[in-house]
mmCIF file of C-alpha atoms and ligand atoms in Angstrom:
data_model
loop_
_atom_site.group_PDB
_atom_site.id
_atom_site.type_symbol
_atom_site.label_atom_id
_atom_site.label_comp_id
_atom_site.label_asym_id
_atom_site.label_seq_id
_atom_site.Cartn_x
_atom_site.Cartn_y
_atom_site.Cartn_z
ATOM 1 C CA MET A 1 4.373 14.195 23.062
ATOM 2 C CA LYS A 2 5.854 13.697 19.525
ATOM 3 C CA ILE A 3 3.116 13.129 16.796
ATOM 4 C CA ASN A 4 4.132 11.330 14.231
ATOM 5 C CA VAL A 5 3.133 10.535 10.627
ATOM 6 C CA THR A 6 2.089 7.078 11.412
ATOM 7 C CA ARG A 7 2.109 4.961 14.572
ATOM 8 C CA SER A 8 1.098 1.546 14.256
ATOM 9 C CA SER A 9 -1.518 0.054 15.871
ATOM 10 C CA MET A 10 -0.448 -2.979 18.967
ATOM 11 C CA PRO A 11 -2.533 -5.185 20.621
ATOM 12 C CA SER A 12 -1.684 -4.988 24.203
ATOM 13 C CA PHE A 13 1.201 -6.138 25.431
ATOM 14 C CA GLU A 14 -0.582 -9.814 26.868
ATOM 15 C CA GLU A 15 -2.440 -10.416 24.012
ATOM 16 C CA TYR A 16 0.156 -10.894 22.370
ATOM 17 C CA CYS A 17 2.546 -12.953 24.587
ATOM 18 C CA GLU A 18 -0.843 -14.909 25.473
ATOM 19 C CA GLU A 19 -0.705 -15.366 21.140
ATOM 20 C CA ILE A 20 2.668 -16.602 20.583
ATOM 21 C CA LYS A 21 2.962 -18.679 24.034
ATOM 22 C CA ASP A 22 1.750 -21.665 21.672
ATOM 23 C CA ILE A 23 5.093 -21.222 19.802
ATOM 24 C CA TRP A 24 7.239 -22.018 23.440
ATOM 25 C CA GLU A 25 5.481 -25.521 23.162
ATOM 26 C CA SER A 26 5.625 -26.685 19.847
ATOM 27 C CA ARG A 27 8.850 -24.833 18.940
ATOM 28 C CA TRP A 28 7.596 -24.005 15.046
ATOM 29 C CA LEU A 29 8.855 -20.779 14.313
ATOM 30 C CA THR A 30 8.359 -20.487 10.548
ATOM 31 C CA ASN A 31 7.546 -22.840 7.790
ATOM 32 C CA HIS A 32 4.133 -22.881 7.060
ATOM 33 C CA GLY A 33 2.887 -22.987 10.721
ATOM 34 C CA LYS A 34 -0.351 -23.236 12.674
ATOM 35 C CA LYS A 35 -0.323 -19.217 13.045
ATOM 36 C CA LEU A 36 0.278 -18.374 9.072
ATOM 37 C CA VAL A 37 -2.503 -20.525 8.464
ATOM 38 C CA GLU A 38 -4.918 -19.287 11.188
ATOM 39 C CA LEU A 39 -3.928 -16.171 9.935
ATOM 40 C CA GLU A 40 -4.438 -17.014 6.038
ATOM 41 C CA SER A 41 -7.668 -18.293 6.407
ATOM 42 C CA LYS A 42 -8.639 -15.057 8.513
ATOM 43 C CA LEU A 43 -7.301 -13.249 5.637
ATOM 44 C CA LYS A 44 -8.957 -14.454 2.535
ATOM 45 C CA GLU A 45 -12.329 -13.564 4.610
ATOM 46 C CA TYR A 46 -11.551 -10.464 5.532
ATOM 47 C CA LEU A 47 -10.388 -9.276 2.161
ATOM 48 C CA GLY A 48 -13.352 -11.006 0.181
ATOM 49 C CA VAL A 49 -10.423 -13.267 -2.058
ATOM 50 C CA SER A 50 -10.923 -17.012 -3.051
ATOM 51 C CA ASN A 51 -6.481 -17.383 -2.960
ATOM 52 C CA ILE A 52 -3.827 -15.302 -0.253
ATOM 53 C CA VAL A 53 0.528 -16.276 -0.523
ATOM 54 C CA MET A 54 2.072 -14.980 2.971
ATOM 55 C CA TYR A 55 5.430 -13.108 2.421
ATOM 56 C CA THR A 56 7.798 -11.198 4.665
ATOM 57 C CA ASN A 57 6.927 -8.556 3.849
ATOM 58 C CA GLY A 58 4.969 -6.428 0.787
ATOM 59 C CA HIS A 59 8.335 -5.837 -1.537
ATOM 60 C CA LEU A 60 9.332 -9.203 -2.119
ATOM 61 C CA ALA A 61 5.422 -9.933 -2.665
ATOM 62 C CA LEU A 62 5.119 -7.629 -5.678
ATOM 63 C CA GLU A 63 8.803 -8.909 -6.813
ATOM 64 C CA ALA A 64 7.277 -12.520 -6.742
ATOM 65 C CA ALA A 65 4.414 -11.901 -8.762
ATOM 66 C CA ILE A 66 6.121 -10.196 -11.369
ATOM 67 C CA SER A 67 8.461 -13.039 -10.973
ATOM 68 C CA TYR A 68 5.731 -15.949 -11.249
ATOM 69 C CA PHE A 69 5.097 -14.589 -15.399
ATOM 70 C CA ASN A 70 8.068 -14.768 -16.797
ATOM 71 C CA PHE A 71 7.985 -12.053 -18.744
ATOM 72 C CA PRO A 72 10.835 -12.199 -20.995
ATOM 73 C CA LYS A 73 14.054 -9.690 -19.313
ATOM 74 C CA GLY A 74 13.696 -5.817 -21.223
ATOM 75 C CA SER A 75 9.456 -6.197 -20.823
ATOM 76 C CA GLU A 76 7.735 -2.905 -20.412
ATOM 77 C CA ILE A 77 4.686 -2.949 -17.731
ATOM 78 C CA ILE A 78 3.068 0.169 -17.189
ATOM 79 C CA THR A 79 2.767 2.195 -14.017
ATOM 80 C CA THR A 80 2.852 5.236 -12.020
ATOM 81 C CA PRO A 81 5.423 7.446 -10.580
ATOM 82 C CA PHE A 82 3.256 9.082 -7.328
ATOM 83 C CA THR A 83 4.486 5.971 -4.485
ATOM 84 C CA PHE A 84 6.489 4.650 -2.700
ATOM 85 C CA VAL A 85 9.584 3.347 -4.424
ATOM 86 C CA SER A 86 9.014 -0.117 -3.673
ATOM 87 C CA THR A 87 6.452 0.541 -6.628
ATOM 88 C CA THR A 88 9.073 0.911 -9.589
ATOM 89 C CA ASN A 89 11.961 -0.519 -8.467
ATOM 90 C CA SER A 90 10.187 -3.786 -8.113
ATOM 91 C CA ILE A 91 9.541 -3.566 -11.845
ATOM 92 C CA ILE A 92 13.449 -3.056 -12.355
ATOM 93 C CA ARG A 93 14.693 -5.872 -9.743
ATOM 94 C CA CYS A 94 12.962 -8.450 -11.779
ATOM 95 C CA GLY A 95 14.889 -6.848 -15.049
ATOM 96 C CA MET A 96 11.658 -5.689 -16.298
ATOM 97 C CA ILE A 97 11.465 -1.358 -17.914
ATOM 98 C CA PRO A 98 8.995 0.711 -16.333
ATOM 99 C CA VAL A 99 6.593 3.258 -18.277
ATOM 100 C CA PHE A 100 5.638 6.133 -16.071
ATOM 101 C CA CYS A 101 1.968 7.280 -16.954
ATOM 102 C CA ASP A 102 0.644 9.891 -15.294
ATOM 103 C CA ILE A 103 -2.259 10.032 -12.248
ATOM 104 C CA ASN A 104 -5.012 11.639 -13.073
ATOM 105 C CA ASP A 105 -6.366 14.737 -10.369
ATOM 106 C CA ASN A 106 -9.341 13.240 -8.750
ATOM 107 C CA ASP A 107 -7.842 10.306 -6.614
ATOM 108 C CA TYR A 108 -4.178 10.427 -7.920
ATOM 109 C CA THR A 109 -4.316 6.940 -9.211
ATOM 110 C CA ILE A 110 -2.896 6.323 -13.234
ATOM 111 C CA ASP A 111 -4.899 8.225 -15.663
ATOM 112 C CA VAL A 112 -6.677 5.241 -17.241
ATOM 113 C CA THR A 113 -6.861 7.895 -20.684
ATOM 114 C CA LYS A 114 -2.968 7.780 -21.431
ATOM 115 C CA ILE A 115 -2.202 3.979 -21.626
ATOM 116 C CA GLU A 116 -3.212 3.092 -23.919
ATOM 117 C CA ALA A 117 -0.679 5.732 -25.527
ATOM 118 C CA LEU A 118 2.156 4.537 -23.679
ATOM 119 C CA ILE A 119 1.300 0.915 -25.178
ATOM 120 C CA THR A 120 3.826 -0.886 -27.197
ATOM 121 C CA ASN A 121 4.575 -4.354 -28.245
ATOM 122 C CA LYS A 122 7.304 -5.231 -25.463
ATOM 123 C CA THR A 123 4.088 -3.562 -22.689
ATOM 124 C CA VAL A 124 3.093 -6.803 -20.432
ATOM 125 C CA ALA A 125 1.684 -5.533 -17.826
ATOM 126 C CA ILE A 126 0.392 -3.045 -15.772
ATOM 127 C CA MET A 127 0.851 -2.039 -12.728
ATOM 128 C CA PRO A 128 -1.427 0.357 -10.907
ATOM 129 C CA VAL A 129 -1.305 2.223 -6.829
ATOM 130 C CA HIS A 130 -3.813 1.849 -5.510
ATOM 131 C CA VAL A 131 -2.777 4.819 -4.005
ATOM 132 C CA TYR A 132 -3.636 6.329 -0.090
ATOM 133 C CA GLY A 133 -6.676 2.860 -0.424
ATOM 134 C CA ASN A 134 -8.209 5.213 -3.411
ATOM 135 C CA VAL A 135 -9.505 2.704 -5.884
ATOM 136 C CA CYS A 136 -7.873 2.654 -9.649
ATOM 137 C CA ASP A 137 -11.048 2.867 -12.205
ATOM 138 C CA VAL A 138 -10.030 -1.026 -11.939
ATOM 139 C CA GLU A 139 -13.151 -1.461 -14.392
ATOM 140 C CA ALA A 140 -11.534 0.781 -17.620
ATOM 141 C CA ILE A 141 -8.169 -0.775 -16.852
ATOM 142 C CA GLU A 142 -9.574 -4.943 -17.026
ATOM 143 C CA LYS A 143 -10.850 -3.446 -20.147
ATOM 144 C CA ILE A 144 -7.907 -2.217 -21.568
ATOM 145 C CA ALA A 145 -5.942 -4.822 -20.671
ATOM 146 C CA LYS A 146 -8.492 -7.038 -21.989
ATOM 147 C CA LYS A 147 -7.667 -5.353 -25.561
ATOM 148 C CA TYR A 148 -3.629 -5.777 -25.409
ATOM 149 C CA HIS A 149 -3.653 -9.035 -23.219
ATOM 150 C CA LEU A 150 -2.058 -7.537 -20.756
ATOM 151 C CA LYS A 151 -1.687 -8.602 -17.136
ATOM 152 C CA VAL A 152 -2.451 -6.567 -14.104
ATOM 153 C CA ILE A 153 -0.542 -6.759 -10.934
ATOM 154 C CA TYR A 154 -2.342 -4.140 -8.251
ATOM 155 C CA ASP A 155 0.181 -2.252 -6.217
ATOM 156 C CA ALA A 156 -2.538 -2.839 -2.743
ATOM 157 C CA ALA A 157 -0.441 -2.015 -0.542
ATOM 158 C CA HIS A 158 -2.584 1.030 0.892
ATOM 159 C CA ALA A 159 -5.446 -0.499 0.444
ATOM 160 C CA PHE A 160 -5.856 -2.976 3.281
ATOM 161 C CA GLY A 161 -9.795 -4.252 3.978
ATOM 162 C CA VAL A 162 -11.144 -1.013 0.785
ATOM 163 C CA ARG A 163 -14.083 -2.466 -0.806
ATOM 164 C CA TYR A 164 -15.383 -1.573 -4.455
ATOM 165 C CA LYS A 165 -19.247 -2.545 -5.038
ATOM 166 C CA GLY A 166 -19.276 -5.216 -1.894
ATOM 167 C CA ARG A 167 -16.386 -6.870 -3.617
ATOM 168 C CA GLY A 168 -13.063 -6.648 -2.112
ATOM 169 C CA ILE A 169 -10.611 -4.967 -4.194
ATOM 170 C CA ALA A 170 -8.281 -7.712 -4.336
ATOM 171 C CA SER A 171 -10.477 -9.399 -6.342
ATOM 172 C CA TYR A 172 -9.939 -6.961 -9.734
ATOM 173 C CA GLY A 173 -7.202 -7.832 -11.801
ATOM 174 C CA ASP A 174 -4.668 -10.739 -11.780
ATOM 175 C CA ILE A 175 -2.902 -10.795 -8.713
ATOM 176 C CA SER A 176 -2.888 -7.841 -6.008
ATOM 177 C CA MET A 177 -0.078 -7.191 -3.550
ATOM 178 C CA PHE A 178 -1.076 -6.152 0.464
ATOM 179 C CA SER A 179 1.913 -4.243 2.370
ATOM 180 C CA PHE A 180 1.780 -5.499 6.558
ATOM 181 C CA HIS A 181 4.398 -3.305 7.230
ATOM 182 C CA ALA A 182 4.552 -1.839 10.402
ATOM 183 C CA THR A 183 3.480 1.564 9.385
ATOM 184 C CA LYS A 184 0.375 0.150 7.995
ATOM 185 C CA VAL A 185 -3.975 -0.354 8.596
ATOM 186 C CA PHE A 186 -2.442 -3.754 8.748
ATOM 187 C CA HIS A 187 0.563 -4.722 9.728
ATOM 188 C CA THR A 188 2.380 -8.141 10.854
ATOM 189 C CA ILE A 189 5.359 -6.146 11.673
ATOM 190 C CA GLU A 190 7.088 -6.380 8.925
ATOM 191 C CA GLY A 191 4.691 -8.650 6.019
ATOM 192 C CA GLY A 192 2.750 -8.723 2.983
ATOM 193 C CA CYS A 193 0.840 -11.365 0.587
ATOM 194 C CA LEU A 194 -0.321 -11.490 -2.278
ATOM 195 C CA CYS A 195 -3.986 -12.579 -3.846
ATOM 196 C CA PHE A 196 -5.441 -13.805 -7.188
ATOM 197 C CA ASN A 197 -8.539 -15.397 -8.062
ATOM 198 C CA ASP A 198 -6.963 -17.976 -10.080
ATOM 199 C CA ASP A 199 -6.574 -21.139 -8.007
ATOM 200 C CA SER A 200 -4.103 -22.561 -10.413
ATOM 201 C CA MET A 201 -1.276 -19.793 -9.371
ATOM 202 C CA LYS A 202 -1.896 -20.614 -5.867
ATOM 203 C CA LEU A 203 1.146 -23.311 -5.520
ATOM 204 C CA PRO A 204 3.625 -21.878 -7.806
ATOM 205 C CA LEU A 205 3.410 -19.154 -5.984
ATOM 206 C CA GLU A 206 3.879 -21.077 -2.837
ATOM 207 C CA GLN A 207 6.895 -23.017 -3.932
ATOM 208 C CA GLN A 208 8.576 -19.667 -5.522
ATOM 209 C CA LYS A 209 8.783 -18.133 -1.773
ATOM 210 C CA ASP A 210 10.510 -21.176 -0.392
ATOM 211 C CA PHE A 211 13.767 -21.604 -2.827
ATOM 212 C CA GLY A 212 11.735 -23.450 -5.463
ATOM 213 C CA ILE A 213 11.294 -26.225 -3.253
ATOM 214 C CA VAL A 214 9.038 -28.750 -4.455
ATOM 215 C CA ASP A 215 9.260 -31.461 -1.978
ATOM 216 C CA ALA A 216 12.374 -33.197 -0.073
ATOM 217 C CA GLU A 217 14.140 -34.374 -2.816
ATOM 218 C CA HIS A 218 13.230 -32.005 -5.845
ATOM 219 C CA CYS A 219 13.526 -28.302 -6.678
ATOM 220 C CA ASP A 220 12.545 -27.502 -9.678
ATOM 221 C CA TYR A 221 14.434 -24.228 -10.148
ATOM 222 C CA ALA A 222 16.174 -21.396 -8.161
ATOM 223 C CA GLY A 223 13.357 -19.996 -6.135
ATOM 224 C CA GLY A 224 14.508 -17.458 -3.362
ATOM 225 C CA ASN A 225 13.016 -17.368 0.768
ATOM 226 C CA ALA A 226 10.371 -14.354 1.301
ATOM 227 C CA LYS A 227 8.886 -16.793 3.401
ATOM 228 C CA MET A 228 6.557 -14.655 6.390
ATOM 229 C CA ASN A 229 7.357 -16.640 9.856
ATOM 230 C CA GLU A 230 5.338 -17.129 13.245
ATOM 231 C CA PHE A 231 5.466 -14.024 15.290
ATOM 232 C CA GLN A 232 5.166 -12.047 11.817
ATOM 233 C CA ALA A 233 1.268 -13.637 12.040
ATOM 234 C CA SER A 234 0.643 -13.402 15.375
ATOM 235 C CA MET A 235 0.938 -9.752 15.557
ATOM 236 C CA GLY A 236 -1.334 -10.153 12.519
ATOM 237 C CA LEU A 237 -3.624 -12.570 14.146
ATOM 238 C CA CYS A 238 -3.856 -10.256 17.396
ATOM 239 C CA ASN A 239 -3.898 -6.741 15.171
ATOM 240 C CA LEU A 240 -7.308 -8.457 12.697
ATOM 241 C CA ARG A 241 -8.718 -8.732 16.204
ATOM 242 C CA HIS A 242 -9.227 -4.884 16.836
ATOM 243 C CA ILE A 243 -9.056 -4.039 13.036
ATOM 244 C CA ASP A 244 -12.452 -2.785 12.870
ATOM 245 C CA GLU A 245 -11.829 -0.616 15.696
ATOM 246 C CA TYR A 246 -8.510 0.653 13.938
ATOM 247 C CA ILE A 247 -10.184 1.508 10.964
ATOM 248 C CA SER A 248 -13.295 3.419 12.529
ATOM 249 C CA ASN A 249 -10.719 5.584 15.113
ATOM 250 C CA ARG A 250 -9.222 6.995 11.848
ATOM 251 C CA LYS A 251 -12.881 7.659 10.337
ATOM 252 C CA LYS A 252 -13.313 10.415 12.756
ATOM 253 C CA ALA A 253 -10.197 11.088 12.718
ATOM 254 C CA VAL A 254 -10.158 11.780 8.929
ATOM 255 C CA GLU A 255 -13.658 13.438 9.417
ATOM 256 C CA LEU A 256 -12.851 16.011 12.095
ATOM 257 C CA TYR A 257 -9.338 16.728 9.383
ATOM 258 C CA ARG A 258 -12.200 17.169 6.921
ATOM 259 C CA LYS A 259 -14.607 19.559 9.220
ATOM 260 C CA ARG A 260 -11.361 21.408 10.206
ATOM 261 C CA LEU A 261 -9.982 21.959 6.933
ATOM 262 C CA LEU A 262 -12.292 21.650 3.969
ATOM 263 C CA GLY A 263 -13.541 24.371 1.989
ATOM 264 C CA VAL A 264 -10.528 25.949 2.789
ATOM 265 C CA ASN A 265 -9.044 28.862 0.823
ATOM 266 C CA GLY A 266 -5.204 27.398 -1.011
ATOM 267 C CA ILE A 267 -6.733 23.249 0.802
ATOM 268 C CA ARG A 268 -7.464 20.825 -1.298
ATOM 269 C CA LEU A 269 -8.953 17.485 0.661
ATOM 270 C CA LEU A 270 -9.085 14.468 -1.602
ATOM 271 C CA GLU A 271 -12.961 13.851 -1.660
ATOM 272 C CA PRO A 272 -14.269 10.478 -1.061
ATOM 273 C CA GLN A 273 -14.403 7.814 -3.727
ATOM 274 C CA GLU A 274 -17.899 5.978 -5.214
ATOM 275 C CA ASP A 275 -18.869 2.570 -4.138
ATOM 276 C CA VAL A 276 -16.112 2.382 -2.235
ATOM 277 C CA LEU A 277 -15.753 1.159 1.222
ATOM 278 C CA SER A 278 -12.492 2.763 2.584
ATOM 279 C CA ASN A 279 -10.014 2.592 4.820
ATOM 280 C CA TYR A 280 -9.203 5.403 5.535
ATOM 281 C CA ALA A 281 -5.175 4.918 5.569
ATOM 282 C CA TYR A 282 -3.512 9.071 4.936
ATOM 283 C CA LEU A 283 -4.878 11.988 5.039
ATOM 284 C CA PRO A 284 -2.845 13.831 1.981
ATOM 285 C CA ALA A 285 -3.599 17.654 1.520
ATOM 286 C CA ILE A 286 -2.894 19.384 -1.516
ATOM 287 C CA PHE A 287 -1.344 22.801 -0.398
ATOM 288 C CA ASP A 288 -2.027 25.056 -3.443
ATOM 289 C CA GLY A 289 -2.624 28.797 -3.268
ATOM 290 C CA TYR A 290 -2.668 28.629 0.978
ATOM 291 C CA LYS A 291 -0.810 31.579 2.040
ATOM 292 C CA LYS A 292 1.611 29.113 3.112
ATOM 293 C CA SER A 293 3.679 27.213 0.742
ATOM 294 C CA ARG A 294 3.668 23.124 1.539
ATOM 295 C CA ASP A 295 7.191 23.242 2.942
ATOM 296 C CA GLN A 296 6.502 26.343 5.375
ATOM 297 C CA ILE A 297 3.865 24.678 6.661
ATOM 298 C CA LYS A 298 5.503 21.123 7.418
ATOM 299 C CA GLU A 299 8.189 23.846 8.840
ATOM 300 C CA GLU A 300 5.787 25.020 10.375
ATOM 301 C CA LEU A 301 4.420 21.720 12.046
ATOM 302 C CA ALA A 302 8.057 20.762 12.795
ATOM 303 C CA LYS A 303 8.763 23.332 15.285
ATOM 304 C CA HIS A 304 5.269 21.867 17.353
ATOM 305 C CA ASP A 305 7.223 18.801 17.137
ATOM 306 C CA ILE A 306 4.839 17.434 14.965
ATOM 307 C CA CYS A 307 5.767 15.222 11.863
ATOM 308 C CA ALA A 308 3.422 15.492 8.567
ATOM 309 C CA ARG A 309 5.705 13.921 5.763
ATOM 310 C CA LYS A 310 5.346 14.144 1.483
ATOM 311 C CA TYR A 311 4.379 11.524 0.797
ATOM 312 C CA PHE A 312 5.078 11.526 -1.620
ATOM 313 C CA TYR A 313 7.637 13.294 -3.242
ATOM 314 C CA PRO A 314 10.440 13.209 -4.965
ATOM 315 C CA ILE A 315 7.979 11.187 -7.764
ATOM 316 C CA THR A 316 9.805 7.915 -8.557
ATOM 317 C CA ASN A 317 11.304 8.346 -11.905
ATOM 318 C CA GLU A 318 12.952 11.528 -10.336
ATOM 319 C CA TYR A 319 15.327 10.060 -7.540
ATOM 320 C CA SER A 320 19.058 10.073 -8.894
ATOM 321 C CA TYR A 321 18.703 6.329 -10.200
ATOM 322 C CA SER A 322 15.526 6.695 -12.577
ATOM 323 C CA LYS A 323 15.629 10.221 -13.111
ATOM 324 C CA GLY A 324 16.066 10.817 -17.057
ATOM 325 C CA LYS A 325 16.213 7.093 -17.583
ATOM 326 C CA TYR A 326 12.906 6.098 -17.665
ATOM 327 C CA LYS A 327 11.612 9.050 -20.517
ATOM 328 C CA ARG A 328 7.709 9.770 -19.528
ATOM 329 C CA ASP A 329 7.095 13.092 -18.191
ATOM 330 C CA THR A 330 4.262 12.665 -15.613
ATOM 331 C CA PRO A 331 3.498 16.515 -15.032
ATOM 332 C CA ILE A 332 0.259 15.760 -12.741
ATOM 333 C CA ALA A 333 2.296 13.561 -9.777
ATOM 334 C CA LYS A 334 4.808 15.885 -10.567
ATOM 335 C CA SER A 335 2.815 19.215 -9.690
ATOM 336 C CA ILE A 336 1.111 17.220 -6.576
ATOM 337 C CA SER A 337 4.010 15.781 -5.244
ATOM 338 C CA GLU A 338 5.447 19.443 -4.792
ATOM 339 C CA LYS A 339 2.241 20.658 -3.463
ATOM 340 C CA VAL A 340 1.183 17.751 -1.056
ATOM 341 C CA LEU A 341 1.339 17.370 2.532
ATOM 342 C CA THR A 342 0.471 13.962 4.165
ATOM 343 C CA LEU A 343 -0.859 14.711 8.302
ATOM 344 C CA PRO A 344 -0.569 12.163 11.024
ATOM 345 C CA LEU A 345 -3.060 10.032 10.943
ATOM 346 C CA TYR A 346 -3.298 6.940 13.058
ATOM 347 C CA SER A 347 -5.649 4.349 14.601
ATOM 348 C CA ASP A 348 -5.004 5.919 18.728
ATOM 349 C CA LEU A 349 -4.623 9.722 17.239
ATOM 350 C CA SER A 350 -6.518 11.341 19.713
ATOM 351 C CA ILE A 351 -9.646 14.589 18.654
ATOM 352 C CA GLU A 352 -7.534 17.053 20.626
ATOM 353 C CA GLU A 353 -4.161 16.525 18.174
ATOM 354 C CA VAL A 354 -6.106 16.598 15.407
ATOM 355 C CA ASP A 355 -7.173 19.775 16.397
ATOM 356 C CA LEU A 356 -4.593 20.873 17.601
ATOM 357 C CA ILE A 357 -2.738 20.234 14.084
ATOM 358 C CA CYS A 358 -5.510 21.925 12.475
ATOM 359 C CA ASP A 359 -5.017 25.242 15.378
ATOM 360 C CA ILE A 360 -1.456 25.331 13.684
ATOM 361 C CA VAL A 361 -2.499 24.751 10.175
ATOM 362 C CA LEU A 362 -4.810 27.293 10.190
ATOM 363 C CA ASP A 363 -3.493 29.893 12.836
ATOM 364 C CA ILE A 364 0.084 30.092 10.236
ATOM 365 C CA LYS A 365 1.157 33.373 9.707
HETATM 366 C C1 PLP B 1 4.724 0.072 1.845
HETATM 367 C C2 PLP B 1 4.820 0.044 0.761
HETATM 368 C C3 PLP B 1 5.521 -0.953 -0.711
HETATM 369 C C4 PLP B 1 6.298 -2.090 0.358
HETATM 370 O O1 PLP B 1 5.734 -3.212 1.472
HETATM 371 P P1 PLP B 1 6.964 -3.618 2.250
HETATM 372 O O2 PLP B 1 5.615 -4.309 3.543
HETATM 373 O O3 PLP B 1 7.370 -2.178 3.410
HETATM 374 O O4 PLP B 1 8.117 -4.227 1.337
HETATM 375 C C5 PLP B 1 5.038 -1.042 -1.300
HETATM 376 N N1 PLP B 1 3.988 -0.109 -2.671
HETATM 377 C C6 PLP B 1 3.321 0.758 -1.739
HETATM 378 C C7 PLP B 1 2.892 2.151 -2.401
HETATM 379 C C8 PLP B 1 3.315 1.411 -0.759
HETATM 380 O O5 PLP B 1 3.348 1.780 0.766
#
């Protein structure tokens, strides 16, 4: 059987059917229904956040977060290119200019020592990424943001359930986005949310994702539509029941990968971060000076029907639409993107499968 880089976690078919039964009775399919309200309150508790707004996907949530602040068109947002295109696209689609900051070599999050040099009188925000679920240097970022009066919008798409110093990761910064896409640690098929501490942001964000409607006869501005429906929320309710088991299974797989690959000449794995409760979202391995290149290892695995992915290659300032347009060199991001291979990791990946993948990587001639 083919082993993909990821595989969606699913409740049993019966559990999902049981969950969606009430929807047939109520005929309430979307627009802040019962399932969504229940999921919201359970997520608030699980994520350790004070406010949550649910979206039909993570990308629209990220755009909503930027739009909320009403920055002047052409403002600059400092971000990293070592991420999924969504991060960069959200900035551009909101009429802002991405200013690329390099990542650090330890955990591939934004290099906080390089942020200040990029700040201009057009800078309005920082959009760091908790890439692979690794926690950014949230304290240093907060200091810089305070000093220059910048907003901090976290792309926490990979960081569902991650805690830092005992606090939910989304309690840092002005606002954080989690993605609930099918491939993520926790999913609602498609989906996402914004989390924030400031209660006054809740109502405007709720209205913004529902056309800007205030009530039946009032619409204050041209909002869009990014609502989560009841079938998505039901999938979320089912998956949330099993989230601890999903994460502990991932942890077992990660531990075995580490046992087998750590210390091998030419292979580098990420070190666990201090004070961080991880969600074991991804298993990136850096092939640097190994007997075969990253691309050759990817090919060898593919011969065995195992799909590893080059997350993140290319970096987002090297795509055709962005290359050369936003001039900021990010040599570390570029170098990592040329050596990284994300190995298969998901909740029901078996111990035997991890062993098989490691055998292939280690036995390559
Ligand atoms: C998945 C992802 C997104 C987008 O989320 P969707 O729910 O797929 O729209 C944004 N940023 C990062 C880093 C992601 O991995």
